[in-house]
PDB file of C-alpha atoms in Angstrom:
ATOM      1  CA  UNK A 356      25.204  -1.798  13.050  1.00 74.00           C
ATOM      2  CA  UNK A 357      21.862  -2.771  14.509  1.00 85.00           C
ATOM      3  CA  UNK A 358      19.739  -4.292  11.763  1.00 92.00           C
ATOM      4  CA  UNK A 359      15.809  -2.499  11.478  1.00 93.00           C
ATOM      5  CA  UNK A 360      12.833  -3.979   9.135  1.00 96.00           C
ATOM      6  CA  UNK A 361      11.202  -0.525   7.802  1.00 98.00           C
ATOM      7  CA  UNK A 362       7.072  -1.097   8.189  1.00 98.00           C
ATOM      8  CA  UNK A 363       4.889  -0.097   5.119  1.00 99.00           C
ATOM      9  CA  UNK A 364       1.672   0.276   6.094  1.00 99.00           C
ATOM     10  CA  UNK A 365      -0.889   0.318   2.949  1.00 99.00           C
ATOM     11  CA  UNK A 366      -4.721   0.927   2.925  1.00 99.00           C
ATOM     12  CA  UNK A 367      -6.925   1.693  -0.341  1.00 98.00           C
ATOM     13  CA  UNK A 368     -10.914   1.824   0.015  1.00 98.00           C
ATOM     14  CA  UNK A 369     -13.580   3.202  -2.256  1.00 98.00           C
ATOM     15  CA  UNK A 370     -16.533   4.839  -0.880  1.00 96.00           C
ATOM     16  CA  UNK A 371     -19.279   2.549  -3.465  1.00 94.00           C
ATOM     17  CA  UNK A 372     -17.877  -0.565  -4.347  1.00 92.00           C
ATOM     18  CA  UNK A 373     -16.724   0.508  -7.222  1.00 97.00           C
ATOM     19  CA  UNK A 374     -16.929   4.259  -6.719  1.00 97.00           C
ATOM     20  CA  UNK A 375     -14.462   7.013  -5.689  1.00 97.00           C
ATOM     21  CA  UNK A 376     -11.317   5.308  -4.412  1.00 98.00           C
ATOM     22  CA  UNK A 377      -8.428   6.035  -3.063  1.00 99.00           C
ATOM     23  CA  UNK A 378      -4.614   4.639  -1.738  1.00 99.00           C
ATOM     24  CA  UNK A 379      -2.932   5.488   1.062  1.00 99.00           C
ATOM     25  CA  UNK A 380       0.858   4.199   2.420  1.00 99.00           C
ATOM     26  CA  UNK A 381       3.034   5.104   5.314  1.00 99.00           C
ATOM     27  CA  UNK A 382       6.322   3.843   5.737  1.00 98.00           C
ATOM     28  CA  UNK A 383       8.517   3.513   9.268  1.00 98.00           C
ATOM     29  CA  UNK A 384      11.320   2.583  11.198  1.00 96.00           C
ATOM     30  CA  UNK A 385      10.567   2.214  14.842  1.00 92.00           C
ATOM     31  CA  UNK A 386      11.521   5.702  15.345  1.00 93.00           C
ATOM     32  CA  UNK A 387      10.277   8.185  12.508  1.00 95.00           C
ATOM     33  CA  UNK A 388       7.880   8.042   9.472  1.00 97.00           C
ATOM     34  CA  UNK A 389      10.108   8.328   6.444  1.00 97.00           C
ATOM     35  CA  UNK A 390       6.938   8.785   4.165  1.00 98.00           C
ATOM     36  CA  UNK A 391       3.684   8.923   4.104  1.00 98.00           C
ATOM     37  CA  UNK A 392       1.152   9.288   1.356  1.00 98.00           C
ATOM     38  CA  UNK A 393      -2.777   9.371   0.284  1.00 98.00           C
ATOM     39  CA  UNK A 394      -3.957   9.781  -3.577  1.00 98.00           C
ATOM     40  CA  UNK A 395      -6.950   9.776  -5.115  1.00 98.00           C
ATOM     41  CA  UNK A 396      -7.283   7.162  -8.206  1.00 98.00           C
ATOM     42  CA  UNK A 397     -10.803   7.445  -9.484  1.00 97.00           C
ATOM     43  CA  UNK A 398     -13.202   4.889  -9.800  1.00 97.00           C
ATOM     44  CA  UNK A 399     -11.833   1.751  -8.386  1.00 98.00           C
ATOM     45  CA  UNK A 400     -13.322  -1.525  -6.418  1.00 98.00           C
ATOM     46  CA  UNK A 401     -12.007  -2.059  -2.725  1.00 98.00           C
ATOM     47  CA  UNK A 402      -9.795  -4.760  -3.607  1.00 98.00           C
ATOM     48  CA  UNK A 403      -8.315  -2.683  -6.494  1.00 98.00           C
ATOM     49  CA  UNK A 404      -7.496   0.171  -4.372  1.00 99.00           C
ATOM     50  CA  UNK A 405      -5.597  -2.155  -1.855  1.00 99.00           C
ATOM     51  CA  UNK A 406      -3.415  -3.474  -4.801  1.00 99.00           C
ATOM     52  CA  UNK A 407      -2.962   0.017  -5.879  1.00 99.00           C
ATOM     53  CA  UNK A 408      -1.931   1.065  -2.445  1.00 99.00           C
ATOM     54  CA  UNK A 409       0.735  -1.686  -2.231  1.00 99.00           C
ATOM     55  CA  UNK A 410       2.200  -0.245  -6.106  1.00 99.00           C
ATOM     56  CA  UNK A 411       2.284   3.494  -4.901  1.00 99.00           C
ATOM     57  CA  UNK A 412       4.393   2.344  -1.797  1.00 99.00           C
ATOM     58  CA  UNK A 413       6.679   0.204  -4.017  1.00 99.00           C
ATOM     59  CA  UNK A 414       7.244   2.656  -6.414  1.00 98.00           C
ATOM     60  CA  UNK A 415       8.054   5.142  -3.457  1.00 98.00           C
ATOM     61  CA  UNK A 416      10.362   2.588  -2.101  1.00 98.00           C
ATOM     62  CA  UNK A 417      12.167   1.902  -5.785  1.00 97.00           C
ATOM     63  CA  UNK A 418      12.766   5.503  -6.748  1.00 96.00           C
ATOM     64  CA  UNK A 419      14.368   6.394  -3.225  1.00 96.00           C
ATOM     65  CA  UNK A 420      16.387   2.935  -2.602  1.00 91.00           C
ATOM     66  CA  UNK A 421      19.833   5.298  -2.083  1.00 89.00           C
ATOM     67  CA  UNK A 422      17.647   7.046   0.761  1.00 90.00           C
ATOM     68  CA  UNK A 423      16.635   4.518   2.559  1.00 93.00           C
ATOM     69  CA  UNK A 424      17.974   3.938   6.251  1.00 94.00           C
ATOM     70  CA  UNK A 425      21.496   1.873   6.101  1.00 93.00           C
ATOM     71  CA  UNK A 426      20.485  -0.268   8.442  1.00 94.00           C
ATOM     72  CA  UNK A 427      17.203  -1.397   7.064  1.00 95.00           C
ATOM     73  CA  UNK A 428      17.256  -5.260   6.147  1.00 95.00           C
ATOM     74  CA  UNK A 429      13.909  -5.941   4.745  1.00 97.00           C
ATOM     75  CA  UNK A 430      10.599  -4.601   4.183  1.00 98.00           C
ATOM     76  CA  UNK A 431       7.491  -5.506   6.416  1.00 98.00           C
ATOM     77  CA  UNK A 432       4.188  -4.524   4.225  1.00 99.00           C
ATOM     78  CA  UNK A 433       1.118  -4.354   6.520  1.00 99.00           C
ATOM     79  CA  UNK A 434      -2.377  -4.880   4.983  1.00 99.00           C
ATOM     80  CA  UNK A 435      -5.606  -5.028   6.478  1.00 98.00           C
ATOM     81  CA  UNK A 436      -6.830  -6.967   3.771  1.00 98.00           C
ATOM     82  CA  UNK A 437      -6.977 -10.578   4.154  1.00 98.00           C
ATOM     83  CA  UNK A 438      -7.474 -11.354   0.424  1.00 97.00           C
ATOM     84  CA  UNK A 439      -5.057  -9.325  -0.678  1.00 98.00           C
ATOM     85  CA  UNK A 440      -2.397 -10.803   1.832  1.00 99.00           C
ATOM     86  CA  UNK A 441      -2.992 -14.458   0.616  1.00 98.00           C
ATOM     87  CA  UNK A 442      -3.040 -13.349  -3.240  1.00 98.00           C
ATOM     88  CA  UNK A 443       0.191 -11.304  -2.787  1.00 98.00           C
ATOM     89  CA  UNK A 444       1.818 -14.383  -0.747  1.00 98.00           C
ATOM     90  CA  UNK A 445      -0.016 -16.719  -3.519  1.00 97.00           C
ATOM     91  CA  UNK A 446      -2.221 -18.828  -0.987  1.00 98.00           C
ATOM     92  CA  UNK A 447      -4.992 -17.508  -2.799  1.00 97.00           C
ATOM     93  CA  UNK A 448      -5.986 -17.743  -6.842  1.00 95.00           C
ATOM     94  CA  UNK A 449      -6.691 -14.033  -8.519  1.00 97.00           C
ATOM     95  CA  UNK A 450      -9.727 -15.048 -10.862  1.00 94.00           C
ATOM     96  CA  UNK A 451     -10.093 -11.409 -11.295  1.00 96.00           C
ATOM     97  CA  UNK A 452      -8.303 -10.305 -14.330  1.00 98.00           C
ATOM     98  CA  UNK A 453      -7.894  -6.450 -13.159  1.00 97.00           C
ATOM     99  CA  UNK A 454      -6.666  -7.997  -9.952  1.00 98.00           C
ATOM    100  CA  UNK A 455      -4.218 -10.451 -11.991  1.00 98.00           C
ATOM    101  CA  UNK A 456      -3.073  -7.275 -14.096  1.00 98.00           C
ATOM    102  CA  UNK A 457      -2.204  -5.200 -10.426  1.00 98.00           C
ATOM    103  CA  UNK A 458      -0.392  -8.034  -9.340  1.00 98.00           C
ATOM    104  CA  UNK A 459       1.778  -8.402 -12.401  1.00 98.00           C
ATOM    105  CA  UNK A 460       2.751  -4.691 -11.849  1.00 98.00           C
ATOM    106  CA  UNK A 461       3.871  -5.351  -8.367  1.00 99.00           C
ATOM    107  CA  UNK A 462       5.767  -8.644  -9.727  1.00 98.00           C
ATOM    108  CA  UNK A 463       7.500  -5.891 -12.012  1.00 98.00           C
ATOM    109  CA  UNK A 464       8.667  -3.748  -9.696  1.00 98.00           C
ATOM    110  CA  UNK A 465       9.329  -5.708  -6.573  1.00 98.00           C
ATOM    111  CA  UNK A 466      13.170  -6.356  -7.961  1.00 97.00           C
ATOM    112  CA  UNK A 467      13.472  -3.083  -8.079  1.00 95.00           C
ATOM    113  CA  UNK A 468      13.964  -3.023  -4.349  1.00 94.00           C
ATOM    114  CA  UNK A 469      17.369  -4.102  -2.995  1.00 88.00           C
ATOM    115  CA  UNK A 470      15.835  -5.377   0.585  1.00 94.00           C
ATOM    116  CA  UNK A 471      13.785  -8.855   1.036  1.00 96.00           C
ATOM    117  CA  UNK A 472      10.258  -8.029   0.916  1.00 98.00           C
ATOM    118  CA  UNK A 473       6.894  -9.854   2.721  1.00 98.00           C
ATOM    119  CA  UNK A 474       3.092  -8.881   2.736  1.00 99.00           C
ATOM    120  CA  UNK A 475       1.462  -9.535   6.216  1.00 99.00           C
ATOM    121  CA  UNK A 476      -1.959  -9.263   7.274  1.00 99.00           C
ATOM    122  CA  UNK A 477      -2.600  -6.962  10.236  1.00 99.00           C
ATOM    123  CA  UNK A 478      -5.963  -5.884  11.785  1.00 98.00           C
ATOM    124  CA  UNK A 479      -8.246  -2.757  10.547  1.00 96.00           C
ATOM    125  CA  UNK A 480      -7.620  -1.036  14.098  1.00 98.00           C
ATOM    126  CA  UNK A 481      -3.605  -1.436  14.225  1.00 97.00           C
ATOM    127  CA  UNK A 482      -3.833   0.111  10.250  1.00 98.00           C
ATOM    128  CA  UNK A 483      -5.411   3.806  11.216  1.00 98.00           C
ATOM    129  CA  UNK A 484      -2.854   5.769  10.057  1.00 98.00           C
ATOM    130  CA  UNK A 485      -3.212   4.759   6.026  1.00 98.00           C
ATOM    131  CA  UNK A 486      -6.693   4.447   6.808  1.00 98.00           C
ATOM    132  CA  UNK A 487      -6.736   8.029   7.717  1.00 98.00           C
ATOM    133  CA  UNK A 488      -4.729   9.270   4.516  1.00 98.00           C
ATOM    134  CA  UNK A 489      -7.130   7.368   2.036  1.00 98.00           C
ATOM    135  CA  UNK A 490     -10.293   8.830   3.772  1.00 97.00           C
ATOM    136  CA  UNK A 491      -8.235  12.427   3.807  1.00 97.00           C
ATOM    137  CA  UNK A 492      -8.218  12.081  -0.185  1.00 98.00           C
ATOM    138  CA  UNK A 493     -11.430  11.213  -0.810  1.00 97.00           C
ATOM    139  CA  UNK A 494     -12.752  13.737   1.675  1.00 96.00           C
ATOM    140  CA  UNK A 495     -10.815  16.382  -0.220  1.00 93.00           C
ATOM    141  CA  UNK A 496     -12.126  15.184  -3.722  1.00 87.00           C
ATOM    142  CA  UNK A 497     -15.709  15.291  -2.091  1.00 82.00           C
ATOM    143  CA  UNK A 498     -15.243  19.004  -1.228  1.00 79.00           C
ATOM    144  CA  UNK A 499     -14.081  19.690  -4.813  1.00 78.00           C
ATOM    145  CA  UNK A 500     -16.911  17.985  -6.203  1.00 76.00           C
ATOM    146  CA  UNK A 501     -19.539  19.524  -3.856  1.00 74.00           C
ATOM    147  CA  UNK A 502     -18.627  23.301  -4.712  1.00 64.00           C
TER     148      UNK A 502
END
């Protein structure tokens, strides 16, 4: 049996820095999207909604382990956030409490998930798709608030 990473692709952003954030994940084989996701989360900094984006896919990933493709060997997380790469691969301190608490949670549920995990850093334009689903929730929470 050929052996296939699965791709998570995470994005979180807040329009105001803090303001309205959002998360958004997608996660793929080479050949089809098994999931994809965008939520609102409130009032959030940048960096928060990038941690939270990584948690949302992880807990995704933990409740459907027994769904997962067979042949899936590890999981390739794609972030266009620098800082958040080098925190989650601990090259980089987390002075920010908040930030220290997020990263705990991920800690917690990483084990969770029965494949080898790592965190990679990937440029903004090769990230469009979460992009997309994090702009779609905000977007839809601007409409709600505008009427």
């Amino acid at each position: 049996m050929k052996q296939i990473p699965l791709q998570v692709f995470t994005d979180g952003g807040a329009r105001g820095n803090p303001g309205p954030a959002a998360t958004g994940f997608m996660i793929k084989t080479d050949t089809k999207i098994l999931h994809k996701a965008g939520l609102y989360i409130g009032k959030k900094t940048n960096n928060q909604a990038e941690y939270q984006a990584v948690i949302e896919a992880l807990i995704w990933l933990s409740q459907n382990n027994k769904h997962l493709p067979k042949e899936a060997n590890k999981i390739c997380f794609y972030l266009d956030s620098l800082l958040v790469v080098n925190q989650l691969n601990g090259k980089f301190k987390i002075k920010n409490p908040g930030l220290r608490e997020l990263l705990l949670k991920i800690r917690n549920i990483e084990p969770n998930i029965l494949l080898s995990i790592n965190y990679s850093h990937i440029p903004r334009e090769k990230n469009t798709e979460a992009d997309s689903l994090v702009n779609e929730a905000l977007d839809k929470v601007d409409k709600l608030s505008s009427t």
